[in-house]
Amino acid sequence: MTFTKLCVLGLGYIGLPTASTFATHGLQVVGVDVNPQVVETLRNGGLHIHEPGLRTLVEAALKSGKLTVSEKPEEADAFIIAVPTPFYDDQCGDYAGQKYKLADMRAVASATEAILPYLRNNNLVVLESTSPPCTTADLVAPILERSGLKAGVDFYLAYSPERVLPGQILRELIENARVIGGITPASAQAGRDLYAIFVRGEILQTDATTAEMVKLMENTYRDVNIAIANEFARLAERFGVDVWEAIKIASLHPRVKILSPGPGVGGHCISVDPWFFVAAAPDITPLIYNARQVNDAQPHYVVDLVKRALGSLQGKKIAALGLSYKPDVDDLRESPAVEVVHLLQNEGVLVQAFEPFKPDTDLPGITAVPSLAAALKEADAVLLLVNHSELRALMPEKLVAMTPARILIDTVNGWAGKDWAGAGFKVFRLGVRK
Ligand code: SAJ
């Protein structure tokens, strides 16, 4: 199949890079977002999301005239749906007394409905949003078939998840292997024809439900493996072991690769996607469910570590370093570091937080300061919450001159291997009690 014109619905972290990449590879692309502010910002040359290299790419796509933005779809050869699939905040499922989160598929449903008036014979529709198993067949296909056209017969329908790592989206979009699941083999082939325009990684064709499961399995696998690392950290503390040393040694085994413990699992993917499995089949997912519980409890575990370091927390001043959900990004969504700060404040701690990738952070209920110096200046203790390169590089002799605090609490093993004691600091590390 050949493509001249493409419509991308949803101009977020995935839709915008995808639309722009297709445009810079010669397709005429209409980027659609229901949020008028997003459309307006892009039209005025602005950018509503941060991702390395994205500004240059979007500018090139817009300037070439190949990318336009709009609040409504148009007729096109292909449609890509890349809208958010969060979970509901205000409702949950219950299986034998265990509460689980439910996927909110309203954005997928309404984006699909928005395509309906423009759907024509031989079009291709691809869902990219992370979705529970069977979404393409059971939610998207029936909506599109209201057009009178039959999925897999009159038009092609496929599921192709994005698997890019925030911070490296532009490179991974092109280089990663891509899975395309068709509602029919011909739909998968049509999807391949589309993505082959820019994807240099392997393109694997399968059916739509397999592709949906692949995406959820990848992130669930990572979540469960982080949960076991967090549980190992707890065990190490109980038995007087340094978990980081133990992980390093165990990972020398040719078939073992243990991930890193930390303050919890954040972001909008790994802390969300496993719930899609649990909600779809709560009776057969106890491991996935419990891994989520372990990782969600990790911020509380950090608060216990802080208590161990400081005794009573009431009225203490803590400099919290790092607020993003993981190192070297500015994304604060579902960040465990933010949750730790909230929990500490609930215990009466006066927290001064500093996020080097977003020094102007303005989160409700959190006092964020614009510089490291401001965070450190009156602290009783320094808490490292995110392993940002810039924070990891701090040397004891520099820190000692910036703060009266002599207690350091390291939740990410960022400050290992330096002579903190020599500079007069006492260090408490997550996963270490020696
Ligand atoms: N984390 C740990 N320990 C580790 C690794 C990560 O605690 O050893 C934490 C991070 O600090 C962070 C969270 O887990 O809070 C998730 O970070 P991540 O780097 O593992 O993943 P994301 O959410 O940035 O991106 C993931 C990726 N999925 C996999 O690696 C299987 C990415 O490829 C997906 O495209 C993305 O989810 C997505 O959009 O689904």
Coordinates of C-alpha atoms and ligand atoms in Angstrom, one line a residue:
M1 CA 0.0 0.0 0.0
T2 CA 1.2 3.5 -0.7
F3 CA 0.5 6.6 1.4
T4 CA 0.3 10.2 0.5
K5 CA -1.7 11.7 3.4
L6 CA -1.8 10.8 7.0
C7 CA -3.9 12.0 9.9
V8 CA -2.5 11.6 13.5
L9 CA -5.0 11.9 16.3
G10 CA -3.4 13.0 19.6
L11 CA -0.3 15.3 19.6
G12 CA 1.3 14.2 22.8
Y13 CA 4.6 12.6 23.6
I14 CA 4.1 10.0 20.9
G15 CA 1.7 11.5 18.4
L16 CA 3.7 14.7 17.8
P17 CA 7.1 13.0 17.2
T18 CA 5.3 10.4 15.0
A19 CA 3.4 13.0 13.0
S20 CA 6.5 15.1 12.6
T21 CA 8.7 12.2 11.6
F22 CA 6.2 11.1 8.9
A23 CA 6.1 14.7 7.6
T24 CA 9.9 14.9 7.4
H25 CA 9.8 11.7 5.5
G26 CA 7.6 13.2 2.8
L27 CA 4.0 12.4 3.8
Q28 CA 1.4 15.1 4.0
V29 CA 0.4 14.9 7.7
V30 CA -2.5 16.5 9.6
G31 CA -1.8 16.5 13.3
V32 CA -5.1 16.6 15.3
D33 CA -5.6 17.4 18.9
V34 CA -8.9 18.1 20.7
N35 CA -7.1 20.5 23.0
P36 CA -7.3 23.9 21.2
Q37 CA -4.4 25.2 23.3
V38 CA -2.1 22.5 22.0
V39 CA -3.1 23.4 18.4
E40 CA -2.7 27.1 19.0
T41 CA 0.7 26.6 20.7
L42 CA 2.0 24.6 17.8
R43 CA 0.6 27.0 15.2
N44 CA 2.4 29.8 17.0
G45 CA 5.7 28.0 16.8
G46 CA 5.6 26.8 20.4
L47 CA 5.9 23.4 21.9
H48 CA 3.8 22.0 24.8
I49 CA 6.1 19.0 25.6
H50 CA 9.8 18.6 26.3
E51 CA 11.8 16.0 24.5
P52 CA 15.4 16.3 23.3
G53 CA 15.5 17.3 19.6
L54 CA 11.7 17.6 19.2
R55 CA 11.6 21.3 18.7
T56 CA 13.9 21.2 15.7
L57 CA 12.0 18.3 14.2
V58 CA 8.6 19.9 14.7
E59 CA 9.9 23.2 13.3
A60 CA 11.3 21.4 10.2
A61 CA 8.0 19.6 9.7
L62 CA 5.8 22.7 10.0
K63 CA 8.1 24.9 7.9
S64 CA 8.2 22.4 5.0
G65 CA 4.4 22.6 4.9
K66 CA 4.1 18.9 5.2
L67 CA 2.8 19.0 8.8
T68 CA -0.4 21.0 9.6
V69 CA -2.3 21.0 12.9
S70 CA -6.0 21.1 13.4
E71 CA -8.7 20.3 15.9
K72 CA -10.5 18.0 13.5
P73 CA -9.4 15.1 11.3
E74 CA -9.6 15.2 7.5
E75 CA -9.9 12.5 4.8
A76 CA -6.6 10.7 4.5
D77 CA -5.1 7.4 3.4
A78 CA -4.2 6.4 6.9
F79 CA -5.2 7.4 10.5
I80 CA -3.1 6.9 13.6
I81 CA -4.6 7.1 17.0
A82 CA -2.1 8.1 19.7
V83 CA -4.2 9.4 22.6
P84 CA -3.7 8.8 26.3
T85 CA -5.1 5.7 28.1
P86 CA -4.8 6.5 31.8
F87 CA -6.7 4.8 34.5
Y88 CA -9.8 6.2 36.3
D89 CA -9.0 8.2 39.4
D90 CA -12.5 7.9 40.8
Q91 CA -13.5 4.3 40.2
C92 CA -11.8 0.9 40.6
G93 CA -12.5 -2.8 40.3
D94 CA -12.7 -5.2 43.2
Y95 CA -11.6 -8.9 43.1
A96 CA -12.0 -10.8 46.4
G97 CA -11.5 -7.6 48.4
Q98 CA -8.5 -6.5 46.3
K99 CA -9.0 -3.1 44.6
Y100 CA -7.6 -2.7 41.1
K101 CA -7.4 0.2 38.7
L102 CA -9.5 0.4 35.6
A103 CA -8.3 1.6 32.1
D104 CA -10.0 4.8 31.0
M105 CA -10.6 4.2 27.2
R106 CA -12.7 7.3 26.6
A107 CA -10.1 9.1 24.6
V108 CA -9.6 6.1 22.3
A109 CA -13.3 5.8 21.8
S110 CA -13.8 9.5 21.0
A111 CA -10.7 9.7 18.7
T112 CA -12.1 6.6 16.8
E113 CA -15.5 8.3 16.6
A114 CA -13.8 11.4 15.2
I115 CA -12.4 9.4 12.3
L116 CA -15.8 7.9 11.4
P117 CA -17.1 10.7 9.0
Y118 CA -13.8 10.6 7.1
L119 CA -13.3 6.8 6.8
R120 CA -13.2 5.5 3.2
N121 CA -12.6 2.3 1.4
N122 CA -9.1 1.0 1.6
N123 CA -8.0 3.4 4.4
L124 CA -5.7 2.1 7.1
V125 CA -6.5 2.9 10.8
V126 CA -3.8 2.2 13.4
L127 CA -4.2 2.3 17.1
E128 CA -1.0 3.1 18.9
S129 CA -2.3 3.9 22.5
T130 CA -1.4 1.3 25.1
S131 CA -4.6 -0.7 25.5
P132 CA -6.1 -3.7 27.3
P133 CA -6.1 -6.9 25.3
C134 CA -8.8 -7.1 22.5
T135 CA -9.3 -3.3 22.4
T136 CA -8.7 -3.1 18.6
A137 CA -11.2 -5.9 17.9
D138 CA -13.8 -5.1 20.5
L139 CA -13.7 -1.3 20.9
V140 CA -12.2 0.3 17.8
A141 CA -13.5 -2.0 15.1
P142 CA -17.2 -1.8 16.1
I143 CA -17.1 2.0 16.2
L144 CA -15.5 2.2 12.8
E145 CA -17.9 -0.3 11.4
R146 CA -20.7 2.2 12.1
S147 CA -19.6 3.7 8.8
G148 CA -21.0 0.7 7.0
L149 CA -17.5 -0.4 6.1
K150 CA -16.2 -3.7 7.4
A151 CA -12.8 -3.9 9.3
G152 CA -10.3 -6.1 7.5
V153 CA -12.5 -6.2 4.4
D154 CA -13.3 -2.6 3.3
F155 CA -10.6 -0.9 5.4
Y156 CA -7.4 -2.1 7.1
L157 CA -7.2 -2.0 10.9
A158 CA -4.1 -2.6 13.0
Y159 CA -2.5 -2.1 16.4
S160 CA 1.0 -0.9 16.7
P161 CA 2.3 0.1 20.1
E162 CA 5.0 2.7 20.6
R163 CA 7.9 1.4 22.8
V164 CA 10.1 4.4 22.9
L165 CA 11.9 5.6 26.0
P166 CA 11.1 9.2 27.1
G167 CA 14.3 11.2 26.6
Q168 CA 15.3 9.1 23.6
I169 CA 12.0 9.1 21.7
L170 CA 13.2 10.5 18.3
R171 CA 16.0 8.0 18.0
E172 CA 14.1 5.0 19.3
L173 CA 11.0 5.8 17.1
I174 CA 13.2 5.1 14.0
E175 CA 15.6 2.5 15.3
N176 CA 13.5 0.3 17.6
A177 CA 11.9 -2.9 16.4
R178 CA 8.2 -2.3 15.7
V179 CA 5.3 -4.8 16.1
I180 CA 2.3 -4.4 13.9
G181 CA -0.8 -6.5 14.7
G182 CA -3.4 -6.6 12.1
I183 CA -7.1 -7.4 12.5
T184 CA -6.3 -9.5 9.3
P185 CA -2.9 -10.4 7.8
A186 CA -3.5 -7.8 5.1
S187 CA -4.1 -5.1 7.7
A188 CA -0.7 -6.0 9.3
Q189 CA 0.9 -5.8 5.9
A190 CA -0.7 -2.3 5.3
G191 CA 0.6 -1.2 8.7
R192 CA 4.1 -2.4 7.7
D193 CA 3.9 -0.5 4.5
L194 CA 3.2 2.7 6.5
Y195 CA 5.8 2.4 9.2
A196 CA 8.5 1.2 6.8
I197 CA 8.5 4.8 5.6
F198 CA 10.8 5.7 8.5
V199 CA 11.4 2.6 10.8
R200 CA 14.8 1.2 10.4
G201 CA 14.4 -1.5 13.1
E202 CA 12.8 -4.9 12.4
I203 CA 9.1 -4.8 11.7
L204 CA 7.2 -7.8 13.0
Q205 CA 3.8 -8.7 11.8
T206 CA 1.2 -10.5 14.0
D207 CA -2.4 -10.2 15.0
A208 CA -3.8 -7.2 16.8
T209 CA -4.4 -8.9 20.2
T210 CA -0.9 -10.3 20.3
A211 CA 0.5 -6.9 19.6
E212 CA -1.6 -5.4 22.4
M213 CA -0.3 -8.1 24.8
V214 CA 3.3 -7.6 23.7
K215 CA 3.2 -4.0 24.8
L216 CA 1.6 -4.8 28.2
M217 CA 4.0 -7.7 28.7
E218 CA 7.1 -5.6 28.2
N219 CA 6.1 -3.0 30.8
T220 CA 4.7 -5.5 33.2
Y221 CA 7.9 -7.6 33.0
R222 CA 9.9 -4.5 33.9
D223 CA 7.5 -3.6 36.8
V224 CA 7.7 -7.1 38.3
N225 CA 11.5 -7.0 38.0
I226 CA 11.8 -3.6 39.7
A227 CA 9.4 -4.9 42.4
I228 CA 11.8 -7.8 43.1
A229 CA 14.7 -5.4 43.3
N230 CA 12.8 -3.3 45.8
E231 CA 12.0 -6.4 47.8
F232 CA 15.7 -7.4 47.7
A233 CA 16.5 -4.0 49.1
R234 CA 14.2 -4.6 52.0
L235 CA 15.7 -8.0 52.6
A236 CA 19.2 -6.6 52.5
E237 CA 18.4 -4.0 55.1
R238 CA 17.0 -6.7 57.4
F239 CA 20.0 -9.0 57.1
G240 CA 22.7 -6.3 57.3
V241 CA 23.7 -6.5 53.6
D242 CA 24.5 -3.9 50.9
V243 CA 21.9 -4.7 48.3
W244 CA 23.8 -2.8 45.6
E245 CA 26.9 -5.0 46.2
A246 CA 24.7 -8.1 46.2
I247 CA 23.0 -7.1 43.0
K248 CA 26.3 -6.4 41.3
I249 CA 27.6 -9.8 42.2
A250 CA 24.4 -11.7 41.4
S251 CA 24.2 -10.0 38.0
L252 CA 27.5 -11.5 37.0
H253 CA 25.6 -14.8 36.7
P254 CA 25.1 -15.2 33.0
R255 CA 21.4 -15.6 33.3
V256 CA 20.7 -13.0 36.0
K257 CA 20.2 -9.3 35.5
I258 CA 18.7 -7.6 38.5
L259 CA 17.3 -4.1 38.1
S260 CA 17.8 -1.2 40.6
P261 CA 15.7 -0.6 43.7
G262 CA 14.6 3.0 44.3
P263 CA 11.9 5.2 45.7
G264 CA 9.3 3.6 43.5
V265 CA 8.1 3.3 39.9
G266 CA 6.7 6.3 38.2
G267 CA 5.9 7.7 34.7
H268 CA 2.8 7.1 32.8
C269 CA 3.6 3.7 31.4
I270 CA 5.2 1.2 33.8
S271 CA 3.1 2.2 36.8
V272 CA -0.1 2.1 34.7
D273 CA 0.1 -0.7 32.1
P274 CA 0.2 -3.7 34.5
W275 CA -3.2 -2.7 35.8
F276 CA -4.6 -3.2 32.3
F277 CA -3.8 -6.9 32.7
V278 CA -5.1 -7.1 36.3
A279 CA -8.3 -5.3 35.3
A280 CA -8.8 -7.6 32.3
A281 CA -8.2 -10.8 34.3
P282 CA -8.0 -10.2 38.1
D283 CA -8.5 -13.9 38.9
I284 CA -5.2 -15.0 37.2
T285 CA -2.8 -12.1 37.9
P286 CA -1.7 -12.2 41.6
L287 CA 2.0 -11.7 40.8
I288 CA 1.3 -8.6 38.6
Y289 CA -1.0 -7.3 41.3
N290 CA 1.4 -7.7 44.1
A291 CA 4.3 -6.3 42.1
R292 CA 2.3 -3.1 41.7
Q293 CA 1.6 -3.1 45.5
V294 CA 5.3 -3.4 46.3
N295 CA 6.3 -0.6 43.9
D296 CA 3.5 1.6 45.0
A297 CA 4.6 1.1 48.7
Q298 CA 8.2 2.1 48.0
P299 CA 7.7 5.9 48.8
H300 CA 6.5 4.9 52.2
Y301 CA 9.6 2.8 52.6
V302 CA 11.7 5.8 51.8
V303 CA 9.9 7.7 54.6
D304 CA 10.9 4.9 57.0
L305 CA 14.5 5.3 55.9
V306 CA 14.3 9.0 56.6
K307 CA 12.9 8.3 60.0
R308 CA 15.8 5.9 60.7
A309 CA 18.2 8.7 59.7
L310 CA 16.6 11.6 61.6
G311 CA 14.5 10.1 64.3
S312 CA 11.5 12.3 64.8
L313 CA 10.5 14.1 61.6
Q314 CA 8.4 16.9 63.0
G315 CA 9.9 20.3 62.1
K316 CA 13.0 18.9 60.4
K317 CA 14.2 20.6 57.3
I318 CA 15.1 18.4 54.3
A319 CA 16.5 19.3 51.0
A320 CA 14.9 16.9 48.5
L321 CA 17.0 16.6 45.3
G322 CA 15.2 15.5 42.2
L323 CA 11.4 15.4 41.5
S324 CA 11.2 13.8 38.1
Y325 CA 10.0 10.2 37.7
K326 CA 13.5 9.0 36.5
P327 CA 17.0 10.3 35.9
D328 CA 17.8 13.0 33.4
V329 CA 14.3 13.8 32.3
D330 CA 12.0 16.7 33.3
D331 CA 8.8 14.6 33.4
L332 CA 7.1 14.7 36.8
R333 CA 4.1 12.5 35.9
E334 CA 3.3 9.8 38.5
S335 CA 6.7 10.6 40.1
P336 CA 7.5 8.6 43.3
A337 CA 9.9 11.4 44.3
V338 CA 6.9 13.8 44.4
E339 CA 5.0 11.3 46.5
V340 CA 7.9 11.0 48.9
V341 CA 7.9 14.8 49.3
H342 CA 4.1 14.8 50.0
L343 CA 4.5 12.0 52.6
L344 CA 7.3 13.8 54.4
Q345 CA 5.3 17.0 54.5
N346 CA 2.5 15.0 56.1
E347 CA 4.9 14.0 58.8
G348 CA 5.6 17.6 59.6
V349 CA 8.9 17.9 57.6
L350 CA 9.7 21.3 55.9
V351 CA 10.8 20.2 52.5
Q352 CA 12.7 22.3 50.0
A353 CA 12.7 20.5 46.7
F354 CA 14.9 21.1 43.7
E355 CA 14.5 19.6 40.3
P356 CA 17.5 20.5 38.1
F357 CA 15.6 19.7 34.9
K358 CA 12.7 21.9 35.9
P359 CA 14.0 24.5 38.3
D360 CA 10.7 26.5 37.9
T361 CA 8.6 23.5 39.0
D362 CA 5.3 24.7 40.3
L363 CA 3.5 21.7 41.9
P364 CA 0.6 22.3 44.2
G365 CA 1.5 21.7 47.8
I366 CA 5.2 21.5 47.2
T367 CA 7.9 24.1 47.9
A368 CA 10.2 23.9 44.9
V369 CA 13.2 26.2 44.9
P370 CA 15.1 27.3 41.7
S371 CA 18.6 26.3 42.7
L372 CA 20.6 23.6 44.5
A373 CA 22.1 26.2 46.8
A374 CA 18.6 27.4 47.9
A375 CA 17.5 23.9 48.7
L376 CA 20.6 23.1 50.7
K377 CA 21.1 26.3 52.6
E378 CA 19.2 25.6 55.8
A379 CA 18.7 21.8 55.6
D380 CA 19.1 19.3 58.5
A381 CA 19.4 16.5 55.9
V382 CA 19.9 16.0 52.2
L383 CA 17.7 13.4 50.4
L384 CA 18.7 12.2 47.0
L385 CA 15.5 11.0 45.2
V386 CA 16.5 10.9 41.5
N387 CA 19.8 9.8 40.1
H388 CA 20.3 12.7 37.8
S389 CA 23.8 12.9 36.4
E390 CA 24.2 16.4 37.7
L391 CA 23.3 15.4 41.2
R392 CA 25.3 12.2 41.1
A393 CA 28.4 14.2 40.2
L394 CA 28.3 16.3 43.4
M395 CA 31.5 15.9 45.4
P396 CA 31.6 15.7 49.2
E397 CA 33.9 18.7 49.5
K398 CA 31.6 20.8 47.4
L399 CA 28.4 19.8 49.2
V400 CA 29.9 20.3 52.7
A401 CA 30.4 24.0 51.8
M402 CA 26.8 24.4 50.6
T403 CA 24.8 23.1 53.5
P404 CA 24.8 22.8 57.3
A405 CA 23.3 19.3 57.0
R406 CA 25.6 16.4 57.8
I407 CA 23.1 13.7 57.1
L408 CA 22.7 12.3 53.6
I409 CA 20.0 9.9 52.6
D410 CA 20.6 8.3 49.2
T411 CA 17.6 6.3 47.8
V412 CA 19.2 5.6 44.4
N413 CA 22.8 4.7 45.1
G414 CA 23.9 7.9 43.4
W415 CA 26.5 8.8 45.9
A416 CA 28.2 5.5 46.5
G417 CA 32.0 5.3 46.3
K418 CA 32.8 8.8 47.5
D419 CA 34.4 9.7 50.8
W420 CA 31.4 11.2 52.5
A421 CA 32.6 10.3 56.0
G422 CA 35.9 12.0 55.3
A423 CA 34.0 15.3 54.6
G424 CA 32.0 14.8 57.9
F425 CA 28.8 13.4 56.5
K426 CA 26.8 10.4 57.8
V427 CA 25.2 8.5 54.9
F428 CA 22.0 6.4 54.9
R429 CA 21.4 4.4 51.8
L430 CA 18.3 2.6 50.6
G431 CA 19.0 -1.1 50.6
V432 CA 22.0 -0.9 52.9
R433 CA 22.3 -1.6 56.6
K434 CA 25.9 -2.6 57.4
Ligands
SAJ1 N1 13.0 2.2 37.6 C1 13.5 1.6 38.8 N2 14.5 0.7 38.7 C2 15.1 0.3 37.5 C3 14.5 0.9 36.3 C4 13.5 1.8 36.4 O1 13.1 1.9 39.9 O2 16.0 -0.5 37.5 C5 11.9 3.2 37.7 C6 12.3 4.5 37.1 O3 13.0 5.3 38.0 C7 10.9 5.1 36.8 C8 10.2 3.8 36.4 O4 10.9 2.7 36.9 O5 10.3 5.6 37.9 C9 10.0 3.6 34.9 O6 11.2 4.0 34.2 P1 11.7 3.2 32.9 O7 13.0 3.8 32.5 O8 11.8 1.7 33.3 O9 10.6 3.2 31.9 P2 9.7 4.4 31.2 O10 8.4 4.4 31.9 O11 10.4 5.7 31.0 O12 9.5 3.8 29.7 C10 9.0 2.4 29.6 C11 9.9 1.6 28.6 N3 9.5 0.2 28.7 C12 10.4 -0.7 28.9 O13 11.6 -0.5 29.1 C13 9.9 -2.1 28.9 C14 9.7 2.2 27.2 O14 10.4 1.4 26.3 C15 8.2 2.2 26.8 O15 8.0 2.8 25.5 C16 7.5 3.2 27.8 O16 7.7 2.6 29.1 C17 6.1 3.3 27.4 O17 5.7 4.3 26.8 O18 5.3 2.3 27.6

